[in-house]
PDB file of C-alpha atoms and ligand atoms in Angstrom:
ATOM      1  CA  UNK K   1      75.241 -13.889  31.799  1.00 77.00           C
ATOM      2  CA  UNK K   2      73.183 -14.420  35.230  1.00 88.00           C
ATOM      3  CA  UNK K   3      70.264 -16.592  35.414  1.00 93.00           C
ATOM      4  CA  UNK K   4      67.283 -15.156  37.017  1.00 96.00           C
ATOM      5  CA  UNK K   5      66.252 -16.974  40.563  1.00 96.00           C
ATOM      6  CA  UNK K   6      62.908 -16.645  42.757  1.00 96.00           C
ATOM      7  CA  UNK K   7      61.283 -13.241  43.247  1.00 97.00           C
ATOM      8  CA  UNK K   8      62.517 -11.664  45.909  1.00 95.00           C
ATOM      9  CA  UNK K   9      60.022  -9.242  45.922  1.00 93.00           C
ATOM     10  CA  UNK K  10      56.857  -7.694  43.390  1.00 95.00           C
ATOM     11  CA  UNK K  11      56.113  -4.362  44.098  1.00 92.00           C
ATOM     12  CA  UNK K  12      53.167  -1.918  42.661  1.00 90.00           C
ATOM     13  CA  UNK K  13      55.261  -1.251  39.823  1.00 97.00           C
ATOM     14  CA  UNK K  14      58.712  -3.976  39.509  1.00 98.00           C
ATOM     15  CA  UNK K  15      59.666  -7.157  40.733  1.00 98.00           C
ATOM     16  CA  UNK K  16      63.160  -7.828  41.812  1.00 98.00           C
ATOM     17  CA  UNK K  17      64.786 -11.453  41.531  1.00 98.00           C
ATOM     18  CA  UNK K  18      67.459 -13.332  42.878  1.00 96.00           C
ATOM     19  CA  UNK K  19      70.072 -14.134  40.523  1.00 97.00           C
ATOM     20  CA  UNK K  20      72.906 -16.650  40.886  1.00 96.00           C
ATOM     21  CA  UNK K  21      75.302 -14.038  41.945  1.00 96.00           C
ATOM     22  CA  UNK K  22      74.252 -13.115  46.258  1.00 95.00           C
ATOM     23  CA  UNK K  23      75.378  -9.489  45.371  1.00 97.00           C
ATOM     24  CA  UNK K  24      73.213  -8.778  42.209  1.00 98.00           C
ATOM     25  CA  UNK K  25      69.515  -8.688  41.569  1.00 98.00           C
ATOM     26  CA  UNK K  26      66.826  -8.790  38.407  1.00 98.00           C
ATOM     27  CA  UNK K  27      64.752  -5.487  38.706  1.00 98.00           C
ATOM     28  CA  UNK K  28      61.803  -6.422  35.957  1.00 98.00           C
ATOM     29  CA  UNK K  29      60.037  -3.225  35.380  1.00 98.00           C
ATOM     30  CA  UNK K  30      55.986  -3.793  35.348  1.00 98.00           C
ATOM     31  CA  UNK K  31      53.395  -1.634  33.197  1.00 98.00           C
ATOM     32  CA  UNK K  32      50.779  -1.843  36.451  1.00 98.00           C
ATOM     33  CA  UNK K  33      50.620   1.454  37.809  1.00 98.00           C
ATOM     34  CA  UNK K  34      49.114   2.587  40.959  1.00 97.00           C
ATOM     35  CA  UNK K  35      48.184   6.285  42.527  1.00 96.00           C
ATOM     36  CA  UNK K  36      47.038   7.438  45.807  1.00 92.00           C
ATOM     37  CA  UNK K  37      48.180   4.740  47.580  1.00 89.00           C
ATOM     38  CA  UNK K  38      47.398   2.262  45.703  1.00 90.00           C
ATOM     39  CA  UNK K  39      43.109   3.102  45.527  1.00 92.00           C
ATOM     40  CA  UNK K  40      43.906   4.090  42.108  1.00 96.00           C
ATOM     41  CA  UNK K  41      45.284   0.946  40.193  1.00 96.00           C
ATOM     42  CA  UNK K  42      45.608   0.806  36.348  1.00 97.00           C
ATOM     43  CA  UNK K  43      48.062  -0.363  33.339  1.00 98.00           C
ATOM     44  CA  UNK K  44      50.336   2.039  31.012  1.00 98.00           C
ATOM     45  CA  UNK K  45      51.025   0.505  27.703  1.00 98.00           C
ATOM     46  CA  UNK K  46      54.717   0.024  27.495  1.00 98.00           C
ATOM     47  CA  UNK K  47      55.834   1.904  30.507  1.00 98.00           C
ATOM     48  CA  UNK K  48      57.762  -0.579  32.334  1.00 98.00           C
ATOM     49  CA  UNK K  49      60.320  -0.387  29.046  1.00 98.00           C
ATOM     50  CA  UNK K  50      60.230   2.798  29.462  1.00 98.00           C
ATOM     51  CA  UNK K  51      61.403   3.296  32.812  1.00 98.00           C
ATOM     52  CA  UNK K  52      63.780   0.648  32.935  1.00 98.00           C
ATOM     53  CA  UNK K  53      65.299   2.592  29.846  1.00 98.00           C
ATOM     54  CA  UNK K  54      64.710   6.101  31.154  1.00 98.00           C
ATOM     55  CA  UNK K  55      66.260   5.435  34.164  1.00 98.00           C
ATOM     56  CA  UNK K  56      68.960   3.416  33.303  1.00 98.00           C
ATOM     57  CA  UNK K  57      69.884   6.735  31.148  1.00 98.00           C
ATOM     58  CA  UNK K  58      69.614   8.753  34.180  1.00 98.00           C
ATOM     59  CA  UNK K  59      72.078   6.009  36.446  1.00 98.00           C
ATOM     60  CA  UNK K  60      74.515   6.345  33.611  1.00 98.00           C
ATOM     61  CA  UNK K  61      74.849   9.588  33.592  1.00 98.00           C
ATOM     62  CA  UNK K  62      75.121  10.112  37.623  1.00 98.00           C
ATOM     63  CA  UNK K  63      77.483   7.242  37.648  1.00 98.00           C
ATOM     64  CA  UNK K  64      79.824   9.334  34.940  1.00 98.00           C
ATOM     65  CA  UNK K  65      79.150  12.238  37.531  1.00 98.00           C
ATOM     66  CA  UNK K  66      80.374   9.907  40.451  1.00 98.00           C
ATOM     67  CA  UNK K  67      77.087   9.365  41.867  1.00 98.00           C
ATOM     68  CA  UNK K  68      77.303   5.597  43.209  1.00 98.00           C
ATOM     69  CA  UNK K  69      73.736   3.682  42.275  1.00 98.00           C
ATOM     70  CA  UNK K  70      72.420   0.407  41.809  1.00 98.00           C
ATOM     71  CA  UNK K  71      72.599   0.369  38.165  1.00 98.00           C
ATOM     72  CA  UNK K  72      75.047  -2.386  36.538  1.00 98.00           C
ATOM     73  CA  UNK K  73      73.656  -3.145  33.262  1.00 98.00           C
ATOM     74  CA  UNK K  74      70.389  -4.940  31.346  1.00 98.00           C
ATOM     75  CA  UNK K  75      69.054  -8.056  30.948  1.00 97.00           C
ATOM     76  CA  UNK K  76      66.291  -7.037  28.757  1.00 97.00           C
ATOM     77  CA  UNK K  77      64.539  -4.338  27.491  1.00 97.00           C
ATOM     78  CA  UNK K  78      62.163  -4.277  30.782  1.00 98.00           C
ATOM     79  CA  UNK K  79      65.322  -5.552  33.028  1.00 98.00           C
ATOM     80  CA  UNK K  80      68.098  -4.322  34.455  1.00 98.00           C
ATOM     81  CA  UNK K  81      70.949  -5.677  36.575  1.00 98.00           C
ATOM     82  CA  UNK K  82      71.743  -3.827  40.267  1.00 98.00           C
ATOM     83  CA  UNK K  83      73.484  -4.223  43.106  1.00 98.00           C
ATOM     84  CA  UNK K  84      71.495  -6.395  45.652  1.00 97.00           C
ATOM     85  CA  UNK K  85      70.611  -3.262  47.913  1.00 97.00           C
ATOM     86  CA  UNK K  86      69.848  -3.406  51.265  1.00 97.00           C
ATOM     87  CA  UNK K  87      66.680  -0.267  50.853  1.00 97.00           C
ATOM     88  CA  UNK K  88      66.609   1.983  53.658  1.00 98.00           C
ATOM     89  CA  UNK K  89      62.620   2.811  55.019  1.00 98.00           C
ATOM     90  CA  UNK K  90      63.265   6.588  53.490  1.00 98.00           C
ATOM     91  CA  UNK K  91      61.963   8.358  50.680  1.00 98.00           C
ATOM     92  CA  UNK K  92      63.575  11.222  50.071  1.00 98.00           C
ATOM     93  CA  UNK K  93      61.700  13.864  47.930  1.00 98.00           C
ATOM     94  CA  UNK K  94      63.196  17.093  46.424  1.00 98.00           C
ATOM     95  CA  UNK K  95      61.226  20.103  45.077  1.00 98.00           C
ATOM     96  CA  UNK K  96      61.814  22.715  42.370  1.00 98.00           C
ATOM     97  CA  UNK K  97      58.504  23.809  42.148  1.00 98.00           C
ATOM     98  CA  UNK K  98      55.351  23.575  43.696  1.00 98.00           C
ATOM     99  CA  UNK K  99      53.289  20.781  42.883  1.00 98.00           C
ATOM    100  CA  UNK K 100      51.202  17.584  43.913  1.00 97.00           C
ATOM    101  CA  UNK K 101      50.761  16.704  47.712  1.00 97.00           C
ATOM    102  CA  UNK K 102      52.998  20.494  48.219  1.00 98.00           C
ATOM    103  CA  UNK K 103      50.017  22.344  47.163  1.00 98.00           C
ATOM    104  CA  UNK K 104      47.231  20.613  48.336  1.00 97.00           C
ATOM    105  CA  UNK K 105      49.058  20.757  51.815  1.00 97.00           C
ATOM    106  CA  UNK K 106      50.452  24.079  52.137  1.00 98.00           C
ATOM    107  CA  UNK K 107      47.959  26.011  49.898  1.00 97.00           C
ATOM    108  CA  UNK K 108      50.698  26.865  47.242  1.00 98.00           C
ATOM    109  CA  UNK K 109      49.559  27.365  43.692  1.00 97.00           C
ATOM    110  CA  UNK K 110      51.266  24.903  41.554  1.00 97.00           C
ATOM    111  CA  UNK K 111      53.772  26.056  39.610  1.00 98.00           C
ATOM    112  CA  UNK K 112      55.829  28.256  42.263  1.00 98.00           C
ATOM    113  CA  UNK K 113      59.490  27.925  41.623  1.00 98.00           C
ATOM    114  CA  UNK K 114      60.996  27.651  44.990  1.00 98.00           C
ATOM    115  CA  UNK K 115      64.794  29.752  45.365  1.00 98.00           C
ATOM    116  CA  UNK K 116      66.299  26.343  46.738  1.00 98.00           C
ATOM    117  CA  UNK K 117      65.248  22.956  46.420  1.00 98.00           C
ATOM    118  CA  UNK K 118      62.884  21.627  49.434  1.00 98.00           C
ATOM    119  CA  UNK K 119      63.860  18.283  50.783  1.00 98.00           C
ATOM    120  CA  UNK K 120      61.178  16.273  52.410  1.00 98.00           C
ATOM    121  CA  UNK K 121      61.905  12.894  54.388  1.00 98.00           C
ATOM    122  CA  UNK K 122      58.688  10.195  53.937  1.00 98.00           C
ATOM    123  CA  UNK K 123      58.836   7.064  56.029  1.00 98.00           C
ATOM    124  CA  UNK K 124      58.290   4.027  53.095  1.00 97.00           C
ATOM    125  CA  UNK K 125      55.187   2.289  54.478  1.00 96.00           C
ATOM    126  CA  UNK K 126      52.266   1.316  52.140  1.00 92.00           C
ATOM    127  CA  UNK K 127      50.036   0.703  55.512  1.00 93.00           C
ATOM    128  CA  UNK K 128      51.228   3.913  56.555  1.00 96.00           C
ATOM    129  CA  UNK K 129      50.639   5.716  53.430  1.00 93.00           C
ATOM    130  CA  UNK K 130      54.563   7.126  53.276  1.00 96.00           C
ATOM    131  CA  UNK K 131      53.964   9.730  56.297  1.00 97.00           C
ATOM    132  CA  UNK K 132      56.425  12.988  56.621  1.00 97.00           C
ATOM    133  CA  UNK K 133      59.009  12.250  59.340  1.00 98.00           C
ATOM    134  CA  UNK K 134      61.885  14.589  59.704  1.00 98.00           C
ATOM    135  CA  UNK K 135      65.335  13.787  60.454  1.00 98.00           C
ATOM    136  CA  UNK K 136      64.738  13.529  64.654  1.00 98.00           C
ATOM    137  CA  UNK K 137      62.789  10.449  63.392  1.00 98.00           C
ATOM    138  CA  UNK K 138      64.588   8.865  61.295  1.00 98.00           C
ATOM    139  CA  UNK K 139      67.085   8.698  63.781  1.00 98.00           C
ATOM    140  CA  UNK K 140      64.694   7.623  66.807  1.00 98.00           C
ATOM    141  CA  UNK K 141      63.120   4.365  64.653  1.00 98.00           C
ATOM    142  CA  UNK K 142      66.962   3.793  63.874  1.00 98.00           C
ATOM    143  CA  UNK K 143      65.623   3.926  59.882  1.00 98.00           C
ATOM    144  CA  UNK K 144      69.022   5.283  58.831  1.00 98.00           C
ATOM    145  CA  UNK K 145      72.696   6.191  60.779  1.00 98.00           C
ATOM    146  CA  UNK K 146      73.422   9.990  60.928  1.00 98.00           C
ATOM    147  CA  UNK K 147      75.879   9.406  58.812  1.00 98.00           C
ATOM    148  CA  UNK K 148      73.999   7.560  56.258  1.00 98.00           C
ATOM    149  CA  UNK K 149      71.008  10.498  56.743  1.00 98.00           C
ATOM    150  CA  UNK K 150      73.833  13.086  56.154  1.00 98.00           C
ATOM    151  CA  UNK K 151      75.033  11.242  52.977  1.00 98.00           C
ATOM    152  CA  UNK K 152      71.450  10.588  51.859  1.00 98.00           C
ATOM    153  CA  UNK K 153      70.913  14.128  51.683  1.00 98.00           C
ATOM    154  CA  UNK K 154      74.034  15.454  50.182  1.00 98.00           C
ATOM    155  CA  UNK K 155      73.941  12.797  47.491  1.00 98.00           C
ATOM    156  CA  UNK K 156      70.014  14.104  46.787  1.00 98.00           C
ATOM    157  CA  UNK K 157      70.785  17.778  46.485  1.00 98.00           C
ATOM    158  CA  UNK K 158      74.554  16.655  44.075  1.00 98.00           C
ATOM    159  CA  UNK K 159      71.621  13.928  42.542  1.00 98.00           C
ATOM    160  CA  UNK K 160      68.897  17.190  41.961  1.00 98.00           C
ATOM    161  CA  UNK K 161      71.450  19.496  39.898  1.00 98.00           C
ATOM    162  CA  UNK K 162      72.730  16.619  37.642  1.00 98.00           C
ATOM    163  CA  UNK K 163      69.214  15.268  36.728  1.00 98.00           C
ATOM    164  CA  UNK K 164      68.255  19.353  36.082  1.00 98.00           C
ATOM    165  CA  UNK K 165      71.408  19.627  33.763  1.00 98.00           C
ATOM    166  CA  UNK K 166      70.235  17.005  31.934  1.00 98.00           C
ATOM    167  CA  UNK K 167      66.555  17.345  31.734  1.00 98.00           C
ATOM    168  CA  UNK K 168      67.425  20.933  30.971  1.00 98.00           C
ATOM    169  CA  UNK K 169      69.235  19.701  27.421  1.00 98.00           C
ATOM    170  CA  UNK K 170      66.050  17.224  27.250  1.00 98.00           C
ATOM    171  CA  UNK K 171      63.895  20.856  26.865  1.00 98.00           C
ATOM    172  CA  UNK K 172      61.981  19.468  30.321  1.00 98.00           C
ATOM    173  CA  UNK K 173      61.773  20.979  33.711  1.00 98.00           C
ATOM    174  CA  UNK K 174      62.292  19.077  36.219  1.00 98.00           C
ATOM    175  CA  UNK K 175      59.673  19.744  38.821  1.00 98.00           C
ATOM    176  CA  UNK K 176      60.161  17.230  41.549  1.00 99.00           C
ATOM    177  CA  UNK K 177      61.057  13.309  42.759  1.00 99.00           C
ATOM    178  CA  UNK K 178      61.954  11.281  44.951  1.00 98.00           C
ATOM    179  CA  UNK K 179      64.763   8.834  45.467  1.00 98.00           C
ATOM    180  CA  UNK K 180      65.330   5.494  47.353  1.00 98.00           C
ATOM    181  CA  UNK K 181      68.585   4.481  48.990  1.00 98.00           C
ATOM    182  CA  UNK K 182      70.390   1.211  49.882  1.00 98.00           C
ATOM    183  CA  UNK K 183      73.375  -0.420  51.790  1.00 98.00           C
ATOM    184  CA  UNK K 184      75.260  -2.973  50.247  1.00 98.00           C
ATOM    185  CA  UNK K 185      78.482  -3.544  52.308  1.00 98.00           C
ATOM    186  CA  UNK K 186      78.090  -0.801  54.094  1.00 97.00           C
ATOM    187  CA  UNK K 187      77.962   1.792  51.023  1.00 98.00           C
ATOM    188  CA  UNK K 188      75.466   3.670  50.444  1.00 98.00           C
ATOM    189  CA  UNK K 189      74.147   3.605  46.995  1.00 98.00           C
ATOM    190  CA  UNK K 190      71.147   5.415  44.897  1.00 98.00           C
ATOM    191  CA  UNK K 191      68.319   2.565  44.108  1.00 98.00           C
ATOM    192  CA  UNK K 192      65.517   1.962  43.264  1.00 98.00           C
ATOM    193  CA  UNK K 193      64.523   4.435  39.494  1.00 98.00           C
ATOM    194  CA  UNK K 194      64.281   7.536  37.874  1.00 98.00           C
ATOM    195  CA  UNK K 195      61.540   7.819  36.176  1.00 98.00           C
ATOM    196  CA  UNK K 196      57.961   9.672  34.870  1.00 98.00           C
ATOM    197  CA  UNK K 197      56.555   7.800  37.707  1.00 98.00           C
ATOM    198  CA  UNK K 198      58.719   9.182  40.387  1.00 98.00           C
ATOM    199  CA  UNK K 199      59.295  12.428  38.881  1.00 98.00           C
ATOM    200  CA  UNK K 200      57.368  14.994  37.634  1.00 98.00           C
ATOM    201  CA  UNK K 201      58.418  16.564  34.435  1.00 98.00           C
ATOM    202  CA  UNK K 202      56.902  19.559  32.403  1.00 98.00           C
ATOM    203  CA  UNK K 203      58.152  20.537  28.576  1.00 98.00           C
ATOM    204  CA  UNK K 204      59.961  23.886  29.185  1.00 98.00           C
ATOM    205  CA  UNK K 205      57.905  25.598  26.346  1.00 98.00           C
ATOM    206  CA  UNK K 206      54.550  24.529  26.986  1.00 98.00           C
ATOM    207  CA  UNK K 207      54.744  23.214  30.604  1.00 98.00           C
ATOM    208  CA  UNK K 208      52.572  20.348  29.346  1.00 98.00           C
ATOM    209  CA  UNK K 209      52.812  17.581  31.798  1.00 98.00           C
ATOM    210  CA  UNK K 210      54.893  14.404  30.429  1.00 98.00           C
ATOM    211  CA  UNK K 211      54.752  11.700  34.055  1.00 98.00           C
ATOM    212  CA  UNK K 212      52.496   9.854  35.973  1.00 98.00           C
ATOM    213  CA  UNK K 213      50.779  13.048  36.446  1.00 98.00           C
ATOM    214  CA  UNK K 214      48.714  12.057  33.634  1.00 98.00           C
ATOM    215  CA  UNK K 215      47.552   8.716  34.983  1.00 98.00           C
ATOM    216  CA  UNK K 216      46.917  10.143  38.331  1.00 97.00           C
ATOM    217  CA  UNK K 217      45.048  12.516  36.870  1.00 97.00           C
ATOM    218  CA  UNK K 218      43.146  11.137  33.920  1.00 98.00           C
ATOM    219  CA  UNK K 219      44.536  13.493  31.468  1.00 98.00           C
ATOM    220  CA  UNK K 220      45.026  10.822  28.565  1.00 97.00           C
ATOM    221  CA  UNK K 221      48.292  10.451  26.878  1.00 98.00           C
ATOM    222  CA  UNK K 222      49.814   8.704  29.299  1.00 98.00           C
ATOM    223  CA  UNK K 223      52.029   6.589  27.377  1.00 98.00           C
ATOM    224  CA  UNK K 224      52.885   8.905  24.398  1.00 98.00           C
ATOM    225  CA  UNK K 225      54.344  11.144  27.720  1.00 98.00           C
ATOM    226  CA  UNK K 226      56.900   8.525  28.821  1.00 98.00           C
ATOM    227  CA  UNK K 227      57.342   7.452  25.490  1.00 98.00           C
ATOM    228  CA  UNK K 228      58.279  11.593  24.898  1.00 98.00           C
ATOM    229  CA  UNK K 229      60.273  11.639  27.703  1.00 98.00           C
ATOM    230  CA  UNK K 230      62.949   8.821  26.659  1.00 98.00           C
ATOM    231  CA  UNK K 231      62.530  10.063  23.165  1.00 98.00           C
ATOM    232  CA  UNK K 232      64.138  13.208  24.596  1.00 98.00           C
ATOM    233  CA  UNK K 233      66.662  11.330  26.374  1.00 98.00           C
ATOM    234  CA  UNK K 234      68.014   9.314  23.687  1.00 98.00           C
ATOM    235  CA  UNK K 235      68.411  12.021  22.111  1.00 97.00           C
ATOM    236  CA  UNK K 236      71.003  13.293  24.066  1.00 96.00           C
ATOM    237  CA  UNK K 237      73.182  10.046  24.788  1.00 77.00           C
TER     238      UNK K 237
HETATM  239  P1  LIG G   1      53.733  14.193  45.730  1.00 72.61           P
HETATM  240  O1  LIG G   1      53.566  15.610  45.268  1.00 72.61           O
HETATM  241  O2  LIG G   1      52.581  13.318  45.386  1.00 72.61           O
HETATM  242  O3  LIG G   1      54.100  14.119  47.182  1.00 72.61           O
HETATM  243  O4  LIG G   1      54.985  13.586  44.915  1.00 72.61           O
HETATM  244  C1  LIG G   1      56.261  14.162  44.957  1.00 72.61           C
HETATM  245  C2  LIG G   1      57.185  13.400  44.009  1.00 72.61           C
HETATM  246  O5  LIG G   1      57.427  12.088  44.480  1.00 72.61           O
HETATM  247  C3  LIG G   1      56.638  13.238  42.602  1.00 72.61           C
HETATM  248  O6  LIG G   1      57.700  13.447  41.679  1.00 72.61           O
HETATM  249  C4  LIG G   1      56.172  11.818  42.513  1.00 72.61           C
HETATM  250  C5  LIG G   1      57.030  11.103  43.514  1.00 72.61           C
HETATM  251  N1  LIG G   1      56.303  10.038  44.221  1.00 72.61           N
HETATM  252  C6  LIG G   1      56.756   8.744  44.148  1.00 72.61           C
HETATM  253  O7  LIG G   1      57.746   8.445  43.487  1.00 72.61           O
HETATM  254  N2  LIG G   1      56.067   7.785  44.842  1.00 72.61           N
HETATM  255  C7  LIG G   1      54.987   8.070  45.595  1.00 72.61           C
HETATM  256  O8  LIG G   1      54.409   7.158  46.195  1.00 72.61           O
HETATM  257  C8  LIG G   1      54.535   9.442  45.653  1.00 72.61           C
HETATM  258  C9  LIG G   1      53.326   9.809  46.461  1.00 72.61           C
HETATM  259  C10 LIG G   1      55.212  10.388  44.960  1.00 72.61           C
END
């Protein structure tokens, strides 16, 4: 068993911790949630169990589908063990369908189901307020190698039809989310979580939203939708 150091770090929505081992970490999963850029802040009743369990379903399964990540075991019910990551500055955000920022942007009505998945690149700045870069500038501010930015985006697109396989057995669609990477030794590895807050997911019959989607939008529910979503996971395993 590891014994949980100093904070490393508290984010809007986890903490991570040393541990006594250099090459693992803590990652405490928070109910404090935040939208817009943090101008919306709030609390979801037993989210950060939640998450930690949703996505620790979702590392699983990409790990049994050779997907390297972070994801090494739990501590708690809110905690999980992961590979002391390195993060790259990179969000990297895939889209099935039309939603969110995509709409308001573009003028698309939500809901279009795009042929093939759109890959956007954000640089990770809360000052900055995550601004589109492409891959010209992720290069020039040296943010990732090209090889890392290749790798990045050939895991995410592998990454995109595993997590549809299985929200497609969950009866969910799987409408959109972004992923963090990190460098341990120089590997790359998926980080960071899978979750209703960095996903958006819809039930297949209804298309009733079940993520942060509520929250962000003060549509109630929120917590019976994440607590829905790992039902539907559990399910499964
Ligand atoms: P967006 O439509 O707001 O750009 O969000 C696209 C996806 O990325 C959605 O699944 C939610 C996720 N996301 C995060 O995980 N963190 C963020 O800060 C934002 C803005 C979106």
């Amino acid at each position: 068993m590891v014994t949980k150091g100093k904070e490393i770090y508290r984010g809007k929505a986890k903490s991570l911790y040393y541990t006594d081992d250099p090459t693992v970490a803590i990652m405490e999963f928070h109910d404090d949630a935040t939208a817009f850029n943090g101008l919306k802040k709030g609390s979801i009743q037993d989210k950060g169990h939640c998450n930690c369990q949703i996505s620790a379903i979702f590392f699983e399964k990409l790990k049994e589908r050779g997907i390297r990540n972070h994801f090494q075991g739990f501590v708690s019910e809110r905690e999980m063990l992961v590979n002391c990551l390195k993060i790259l500055p990179v969000e990297v955000i895939v889209r099935n369908i039309a939603a969110g920022s995509l709409c308001k942007r573009l003028g698309v009505e939500p809901g279009v189901v795009f042929e093939k998945p759109v890959l956007e690149l954000c640089l990770k700045s809360d000052e900055l307020g995550d601004p589109f870069i492409n891959d010209d500038h992720v290069l020039a501010l040296k943010l990732a190698s090209a090889e890392q930015l290749s790798e990045m985006k050939e895991m995410t697109l592998k990454i995109n039809e595993i997590l549809k396989e299985i929200t497609s057995a969950a009866n969910l669609i799987l409408v959109d989310f972004k992923l963090e990477f990190g460098v341990q030794d120089g590997i790359l590895y998926l980080g960071d979580e899978i979750s209703p807050d960095t996903c958006r997911f819809w039930d297949a019959d209804t298309k009733k939203v079940l993520d942060k989607d509520r929250f962000r939008n003060d549509m109630g529910e929120v917590t019976d939708a994440y607590q829905e979503v790992l039902q539907r996971l559990r399910r499964l395993t």
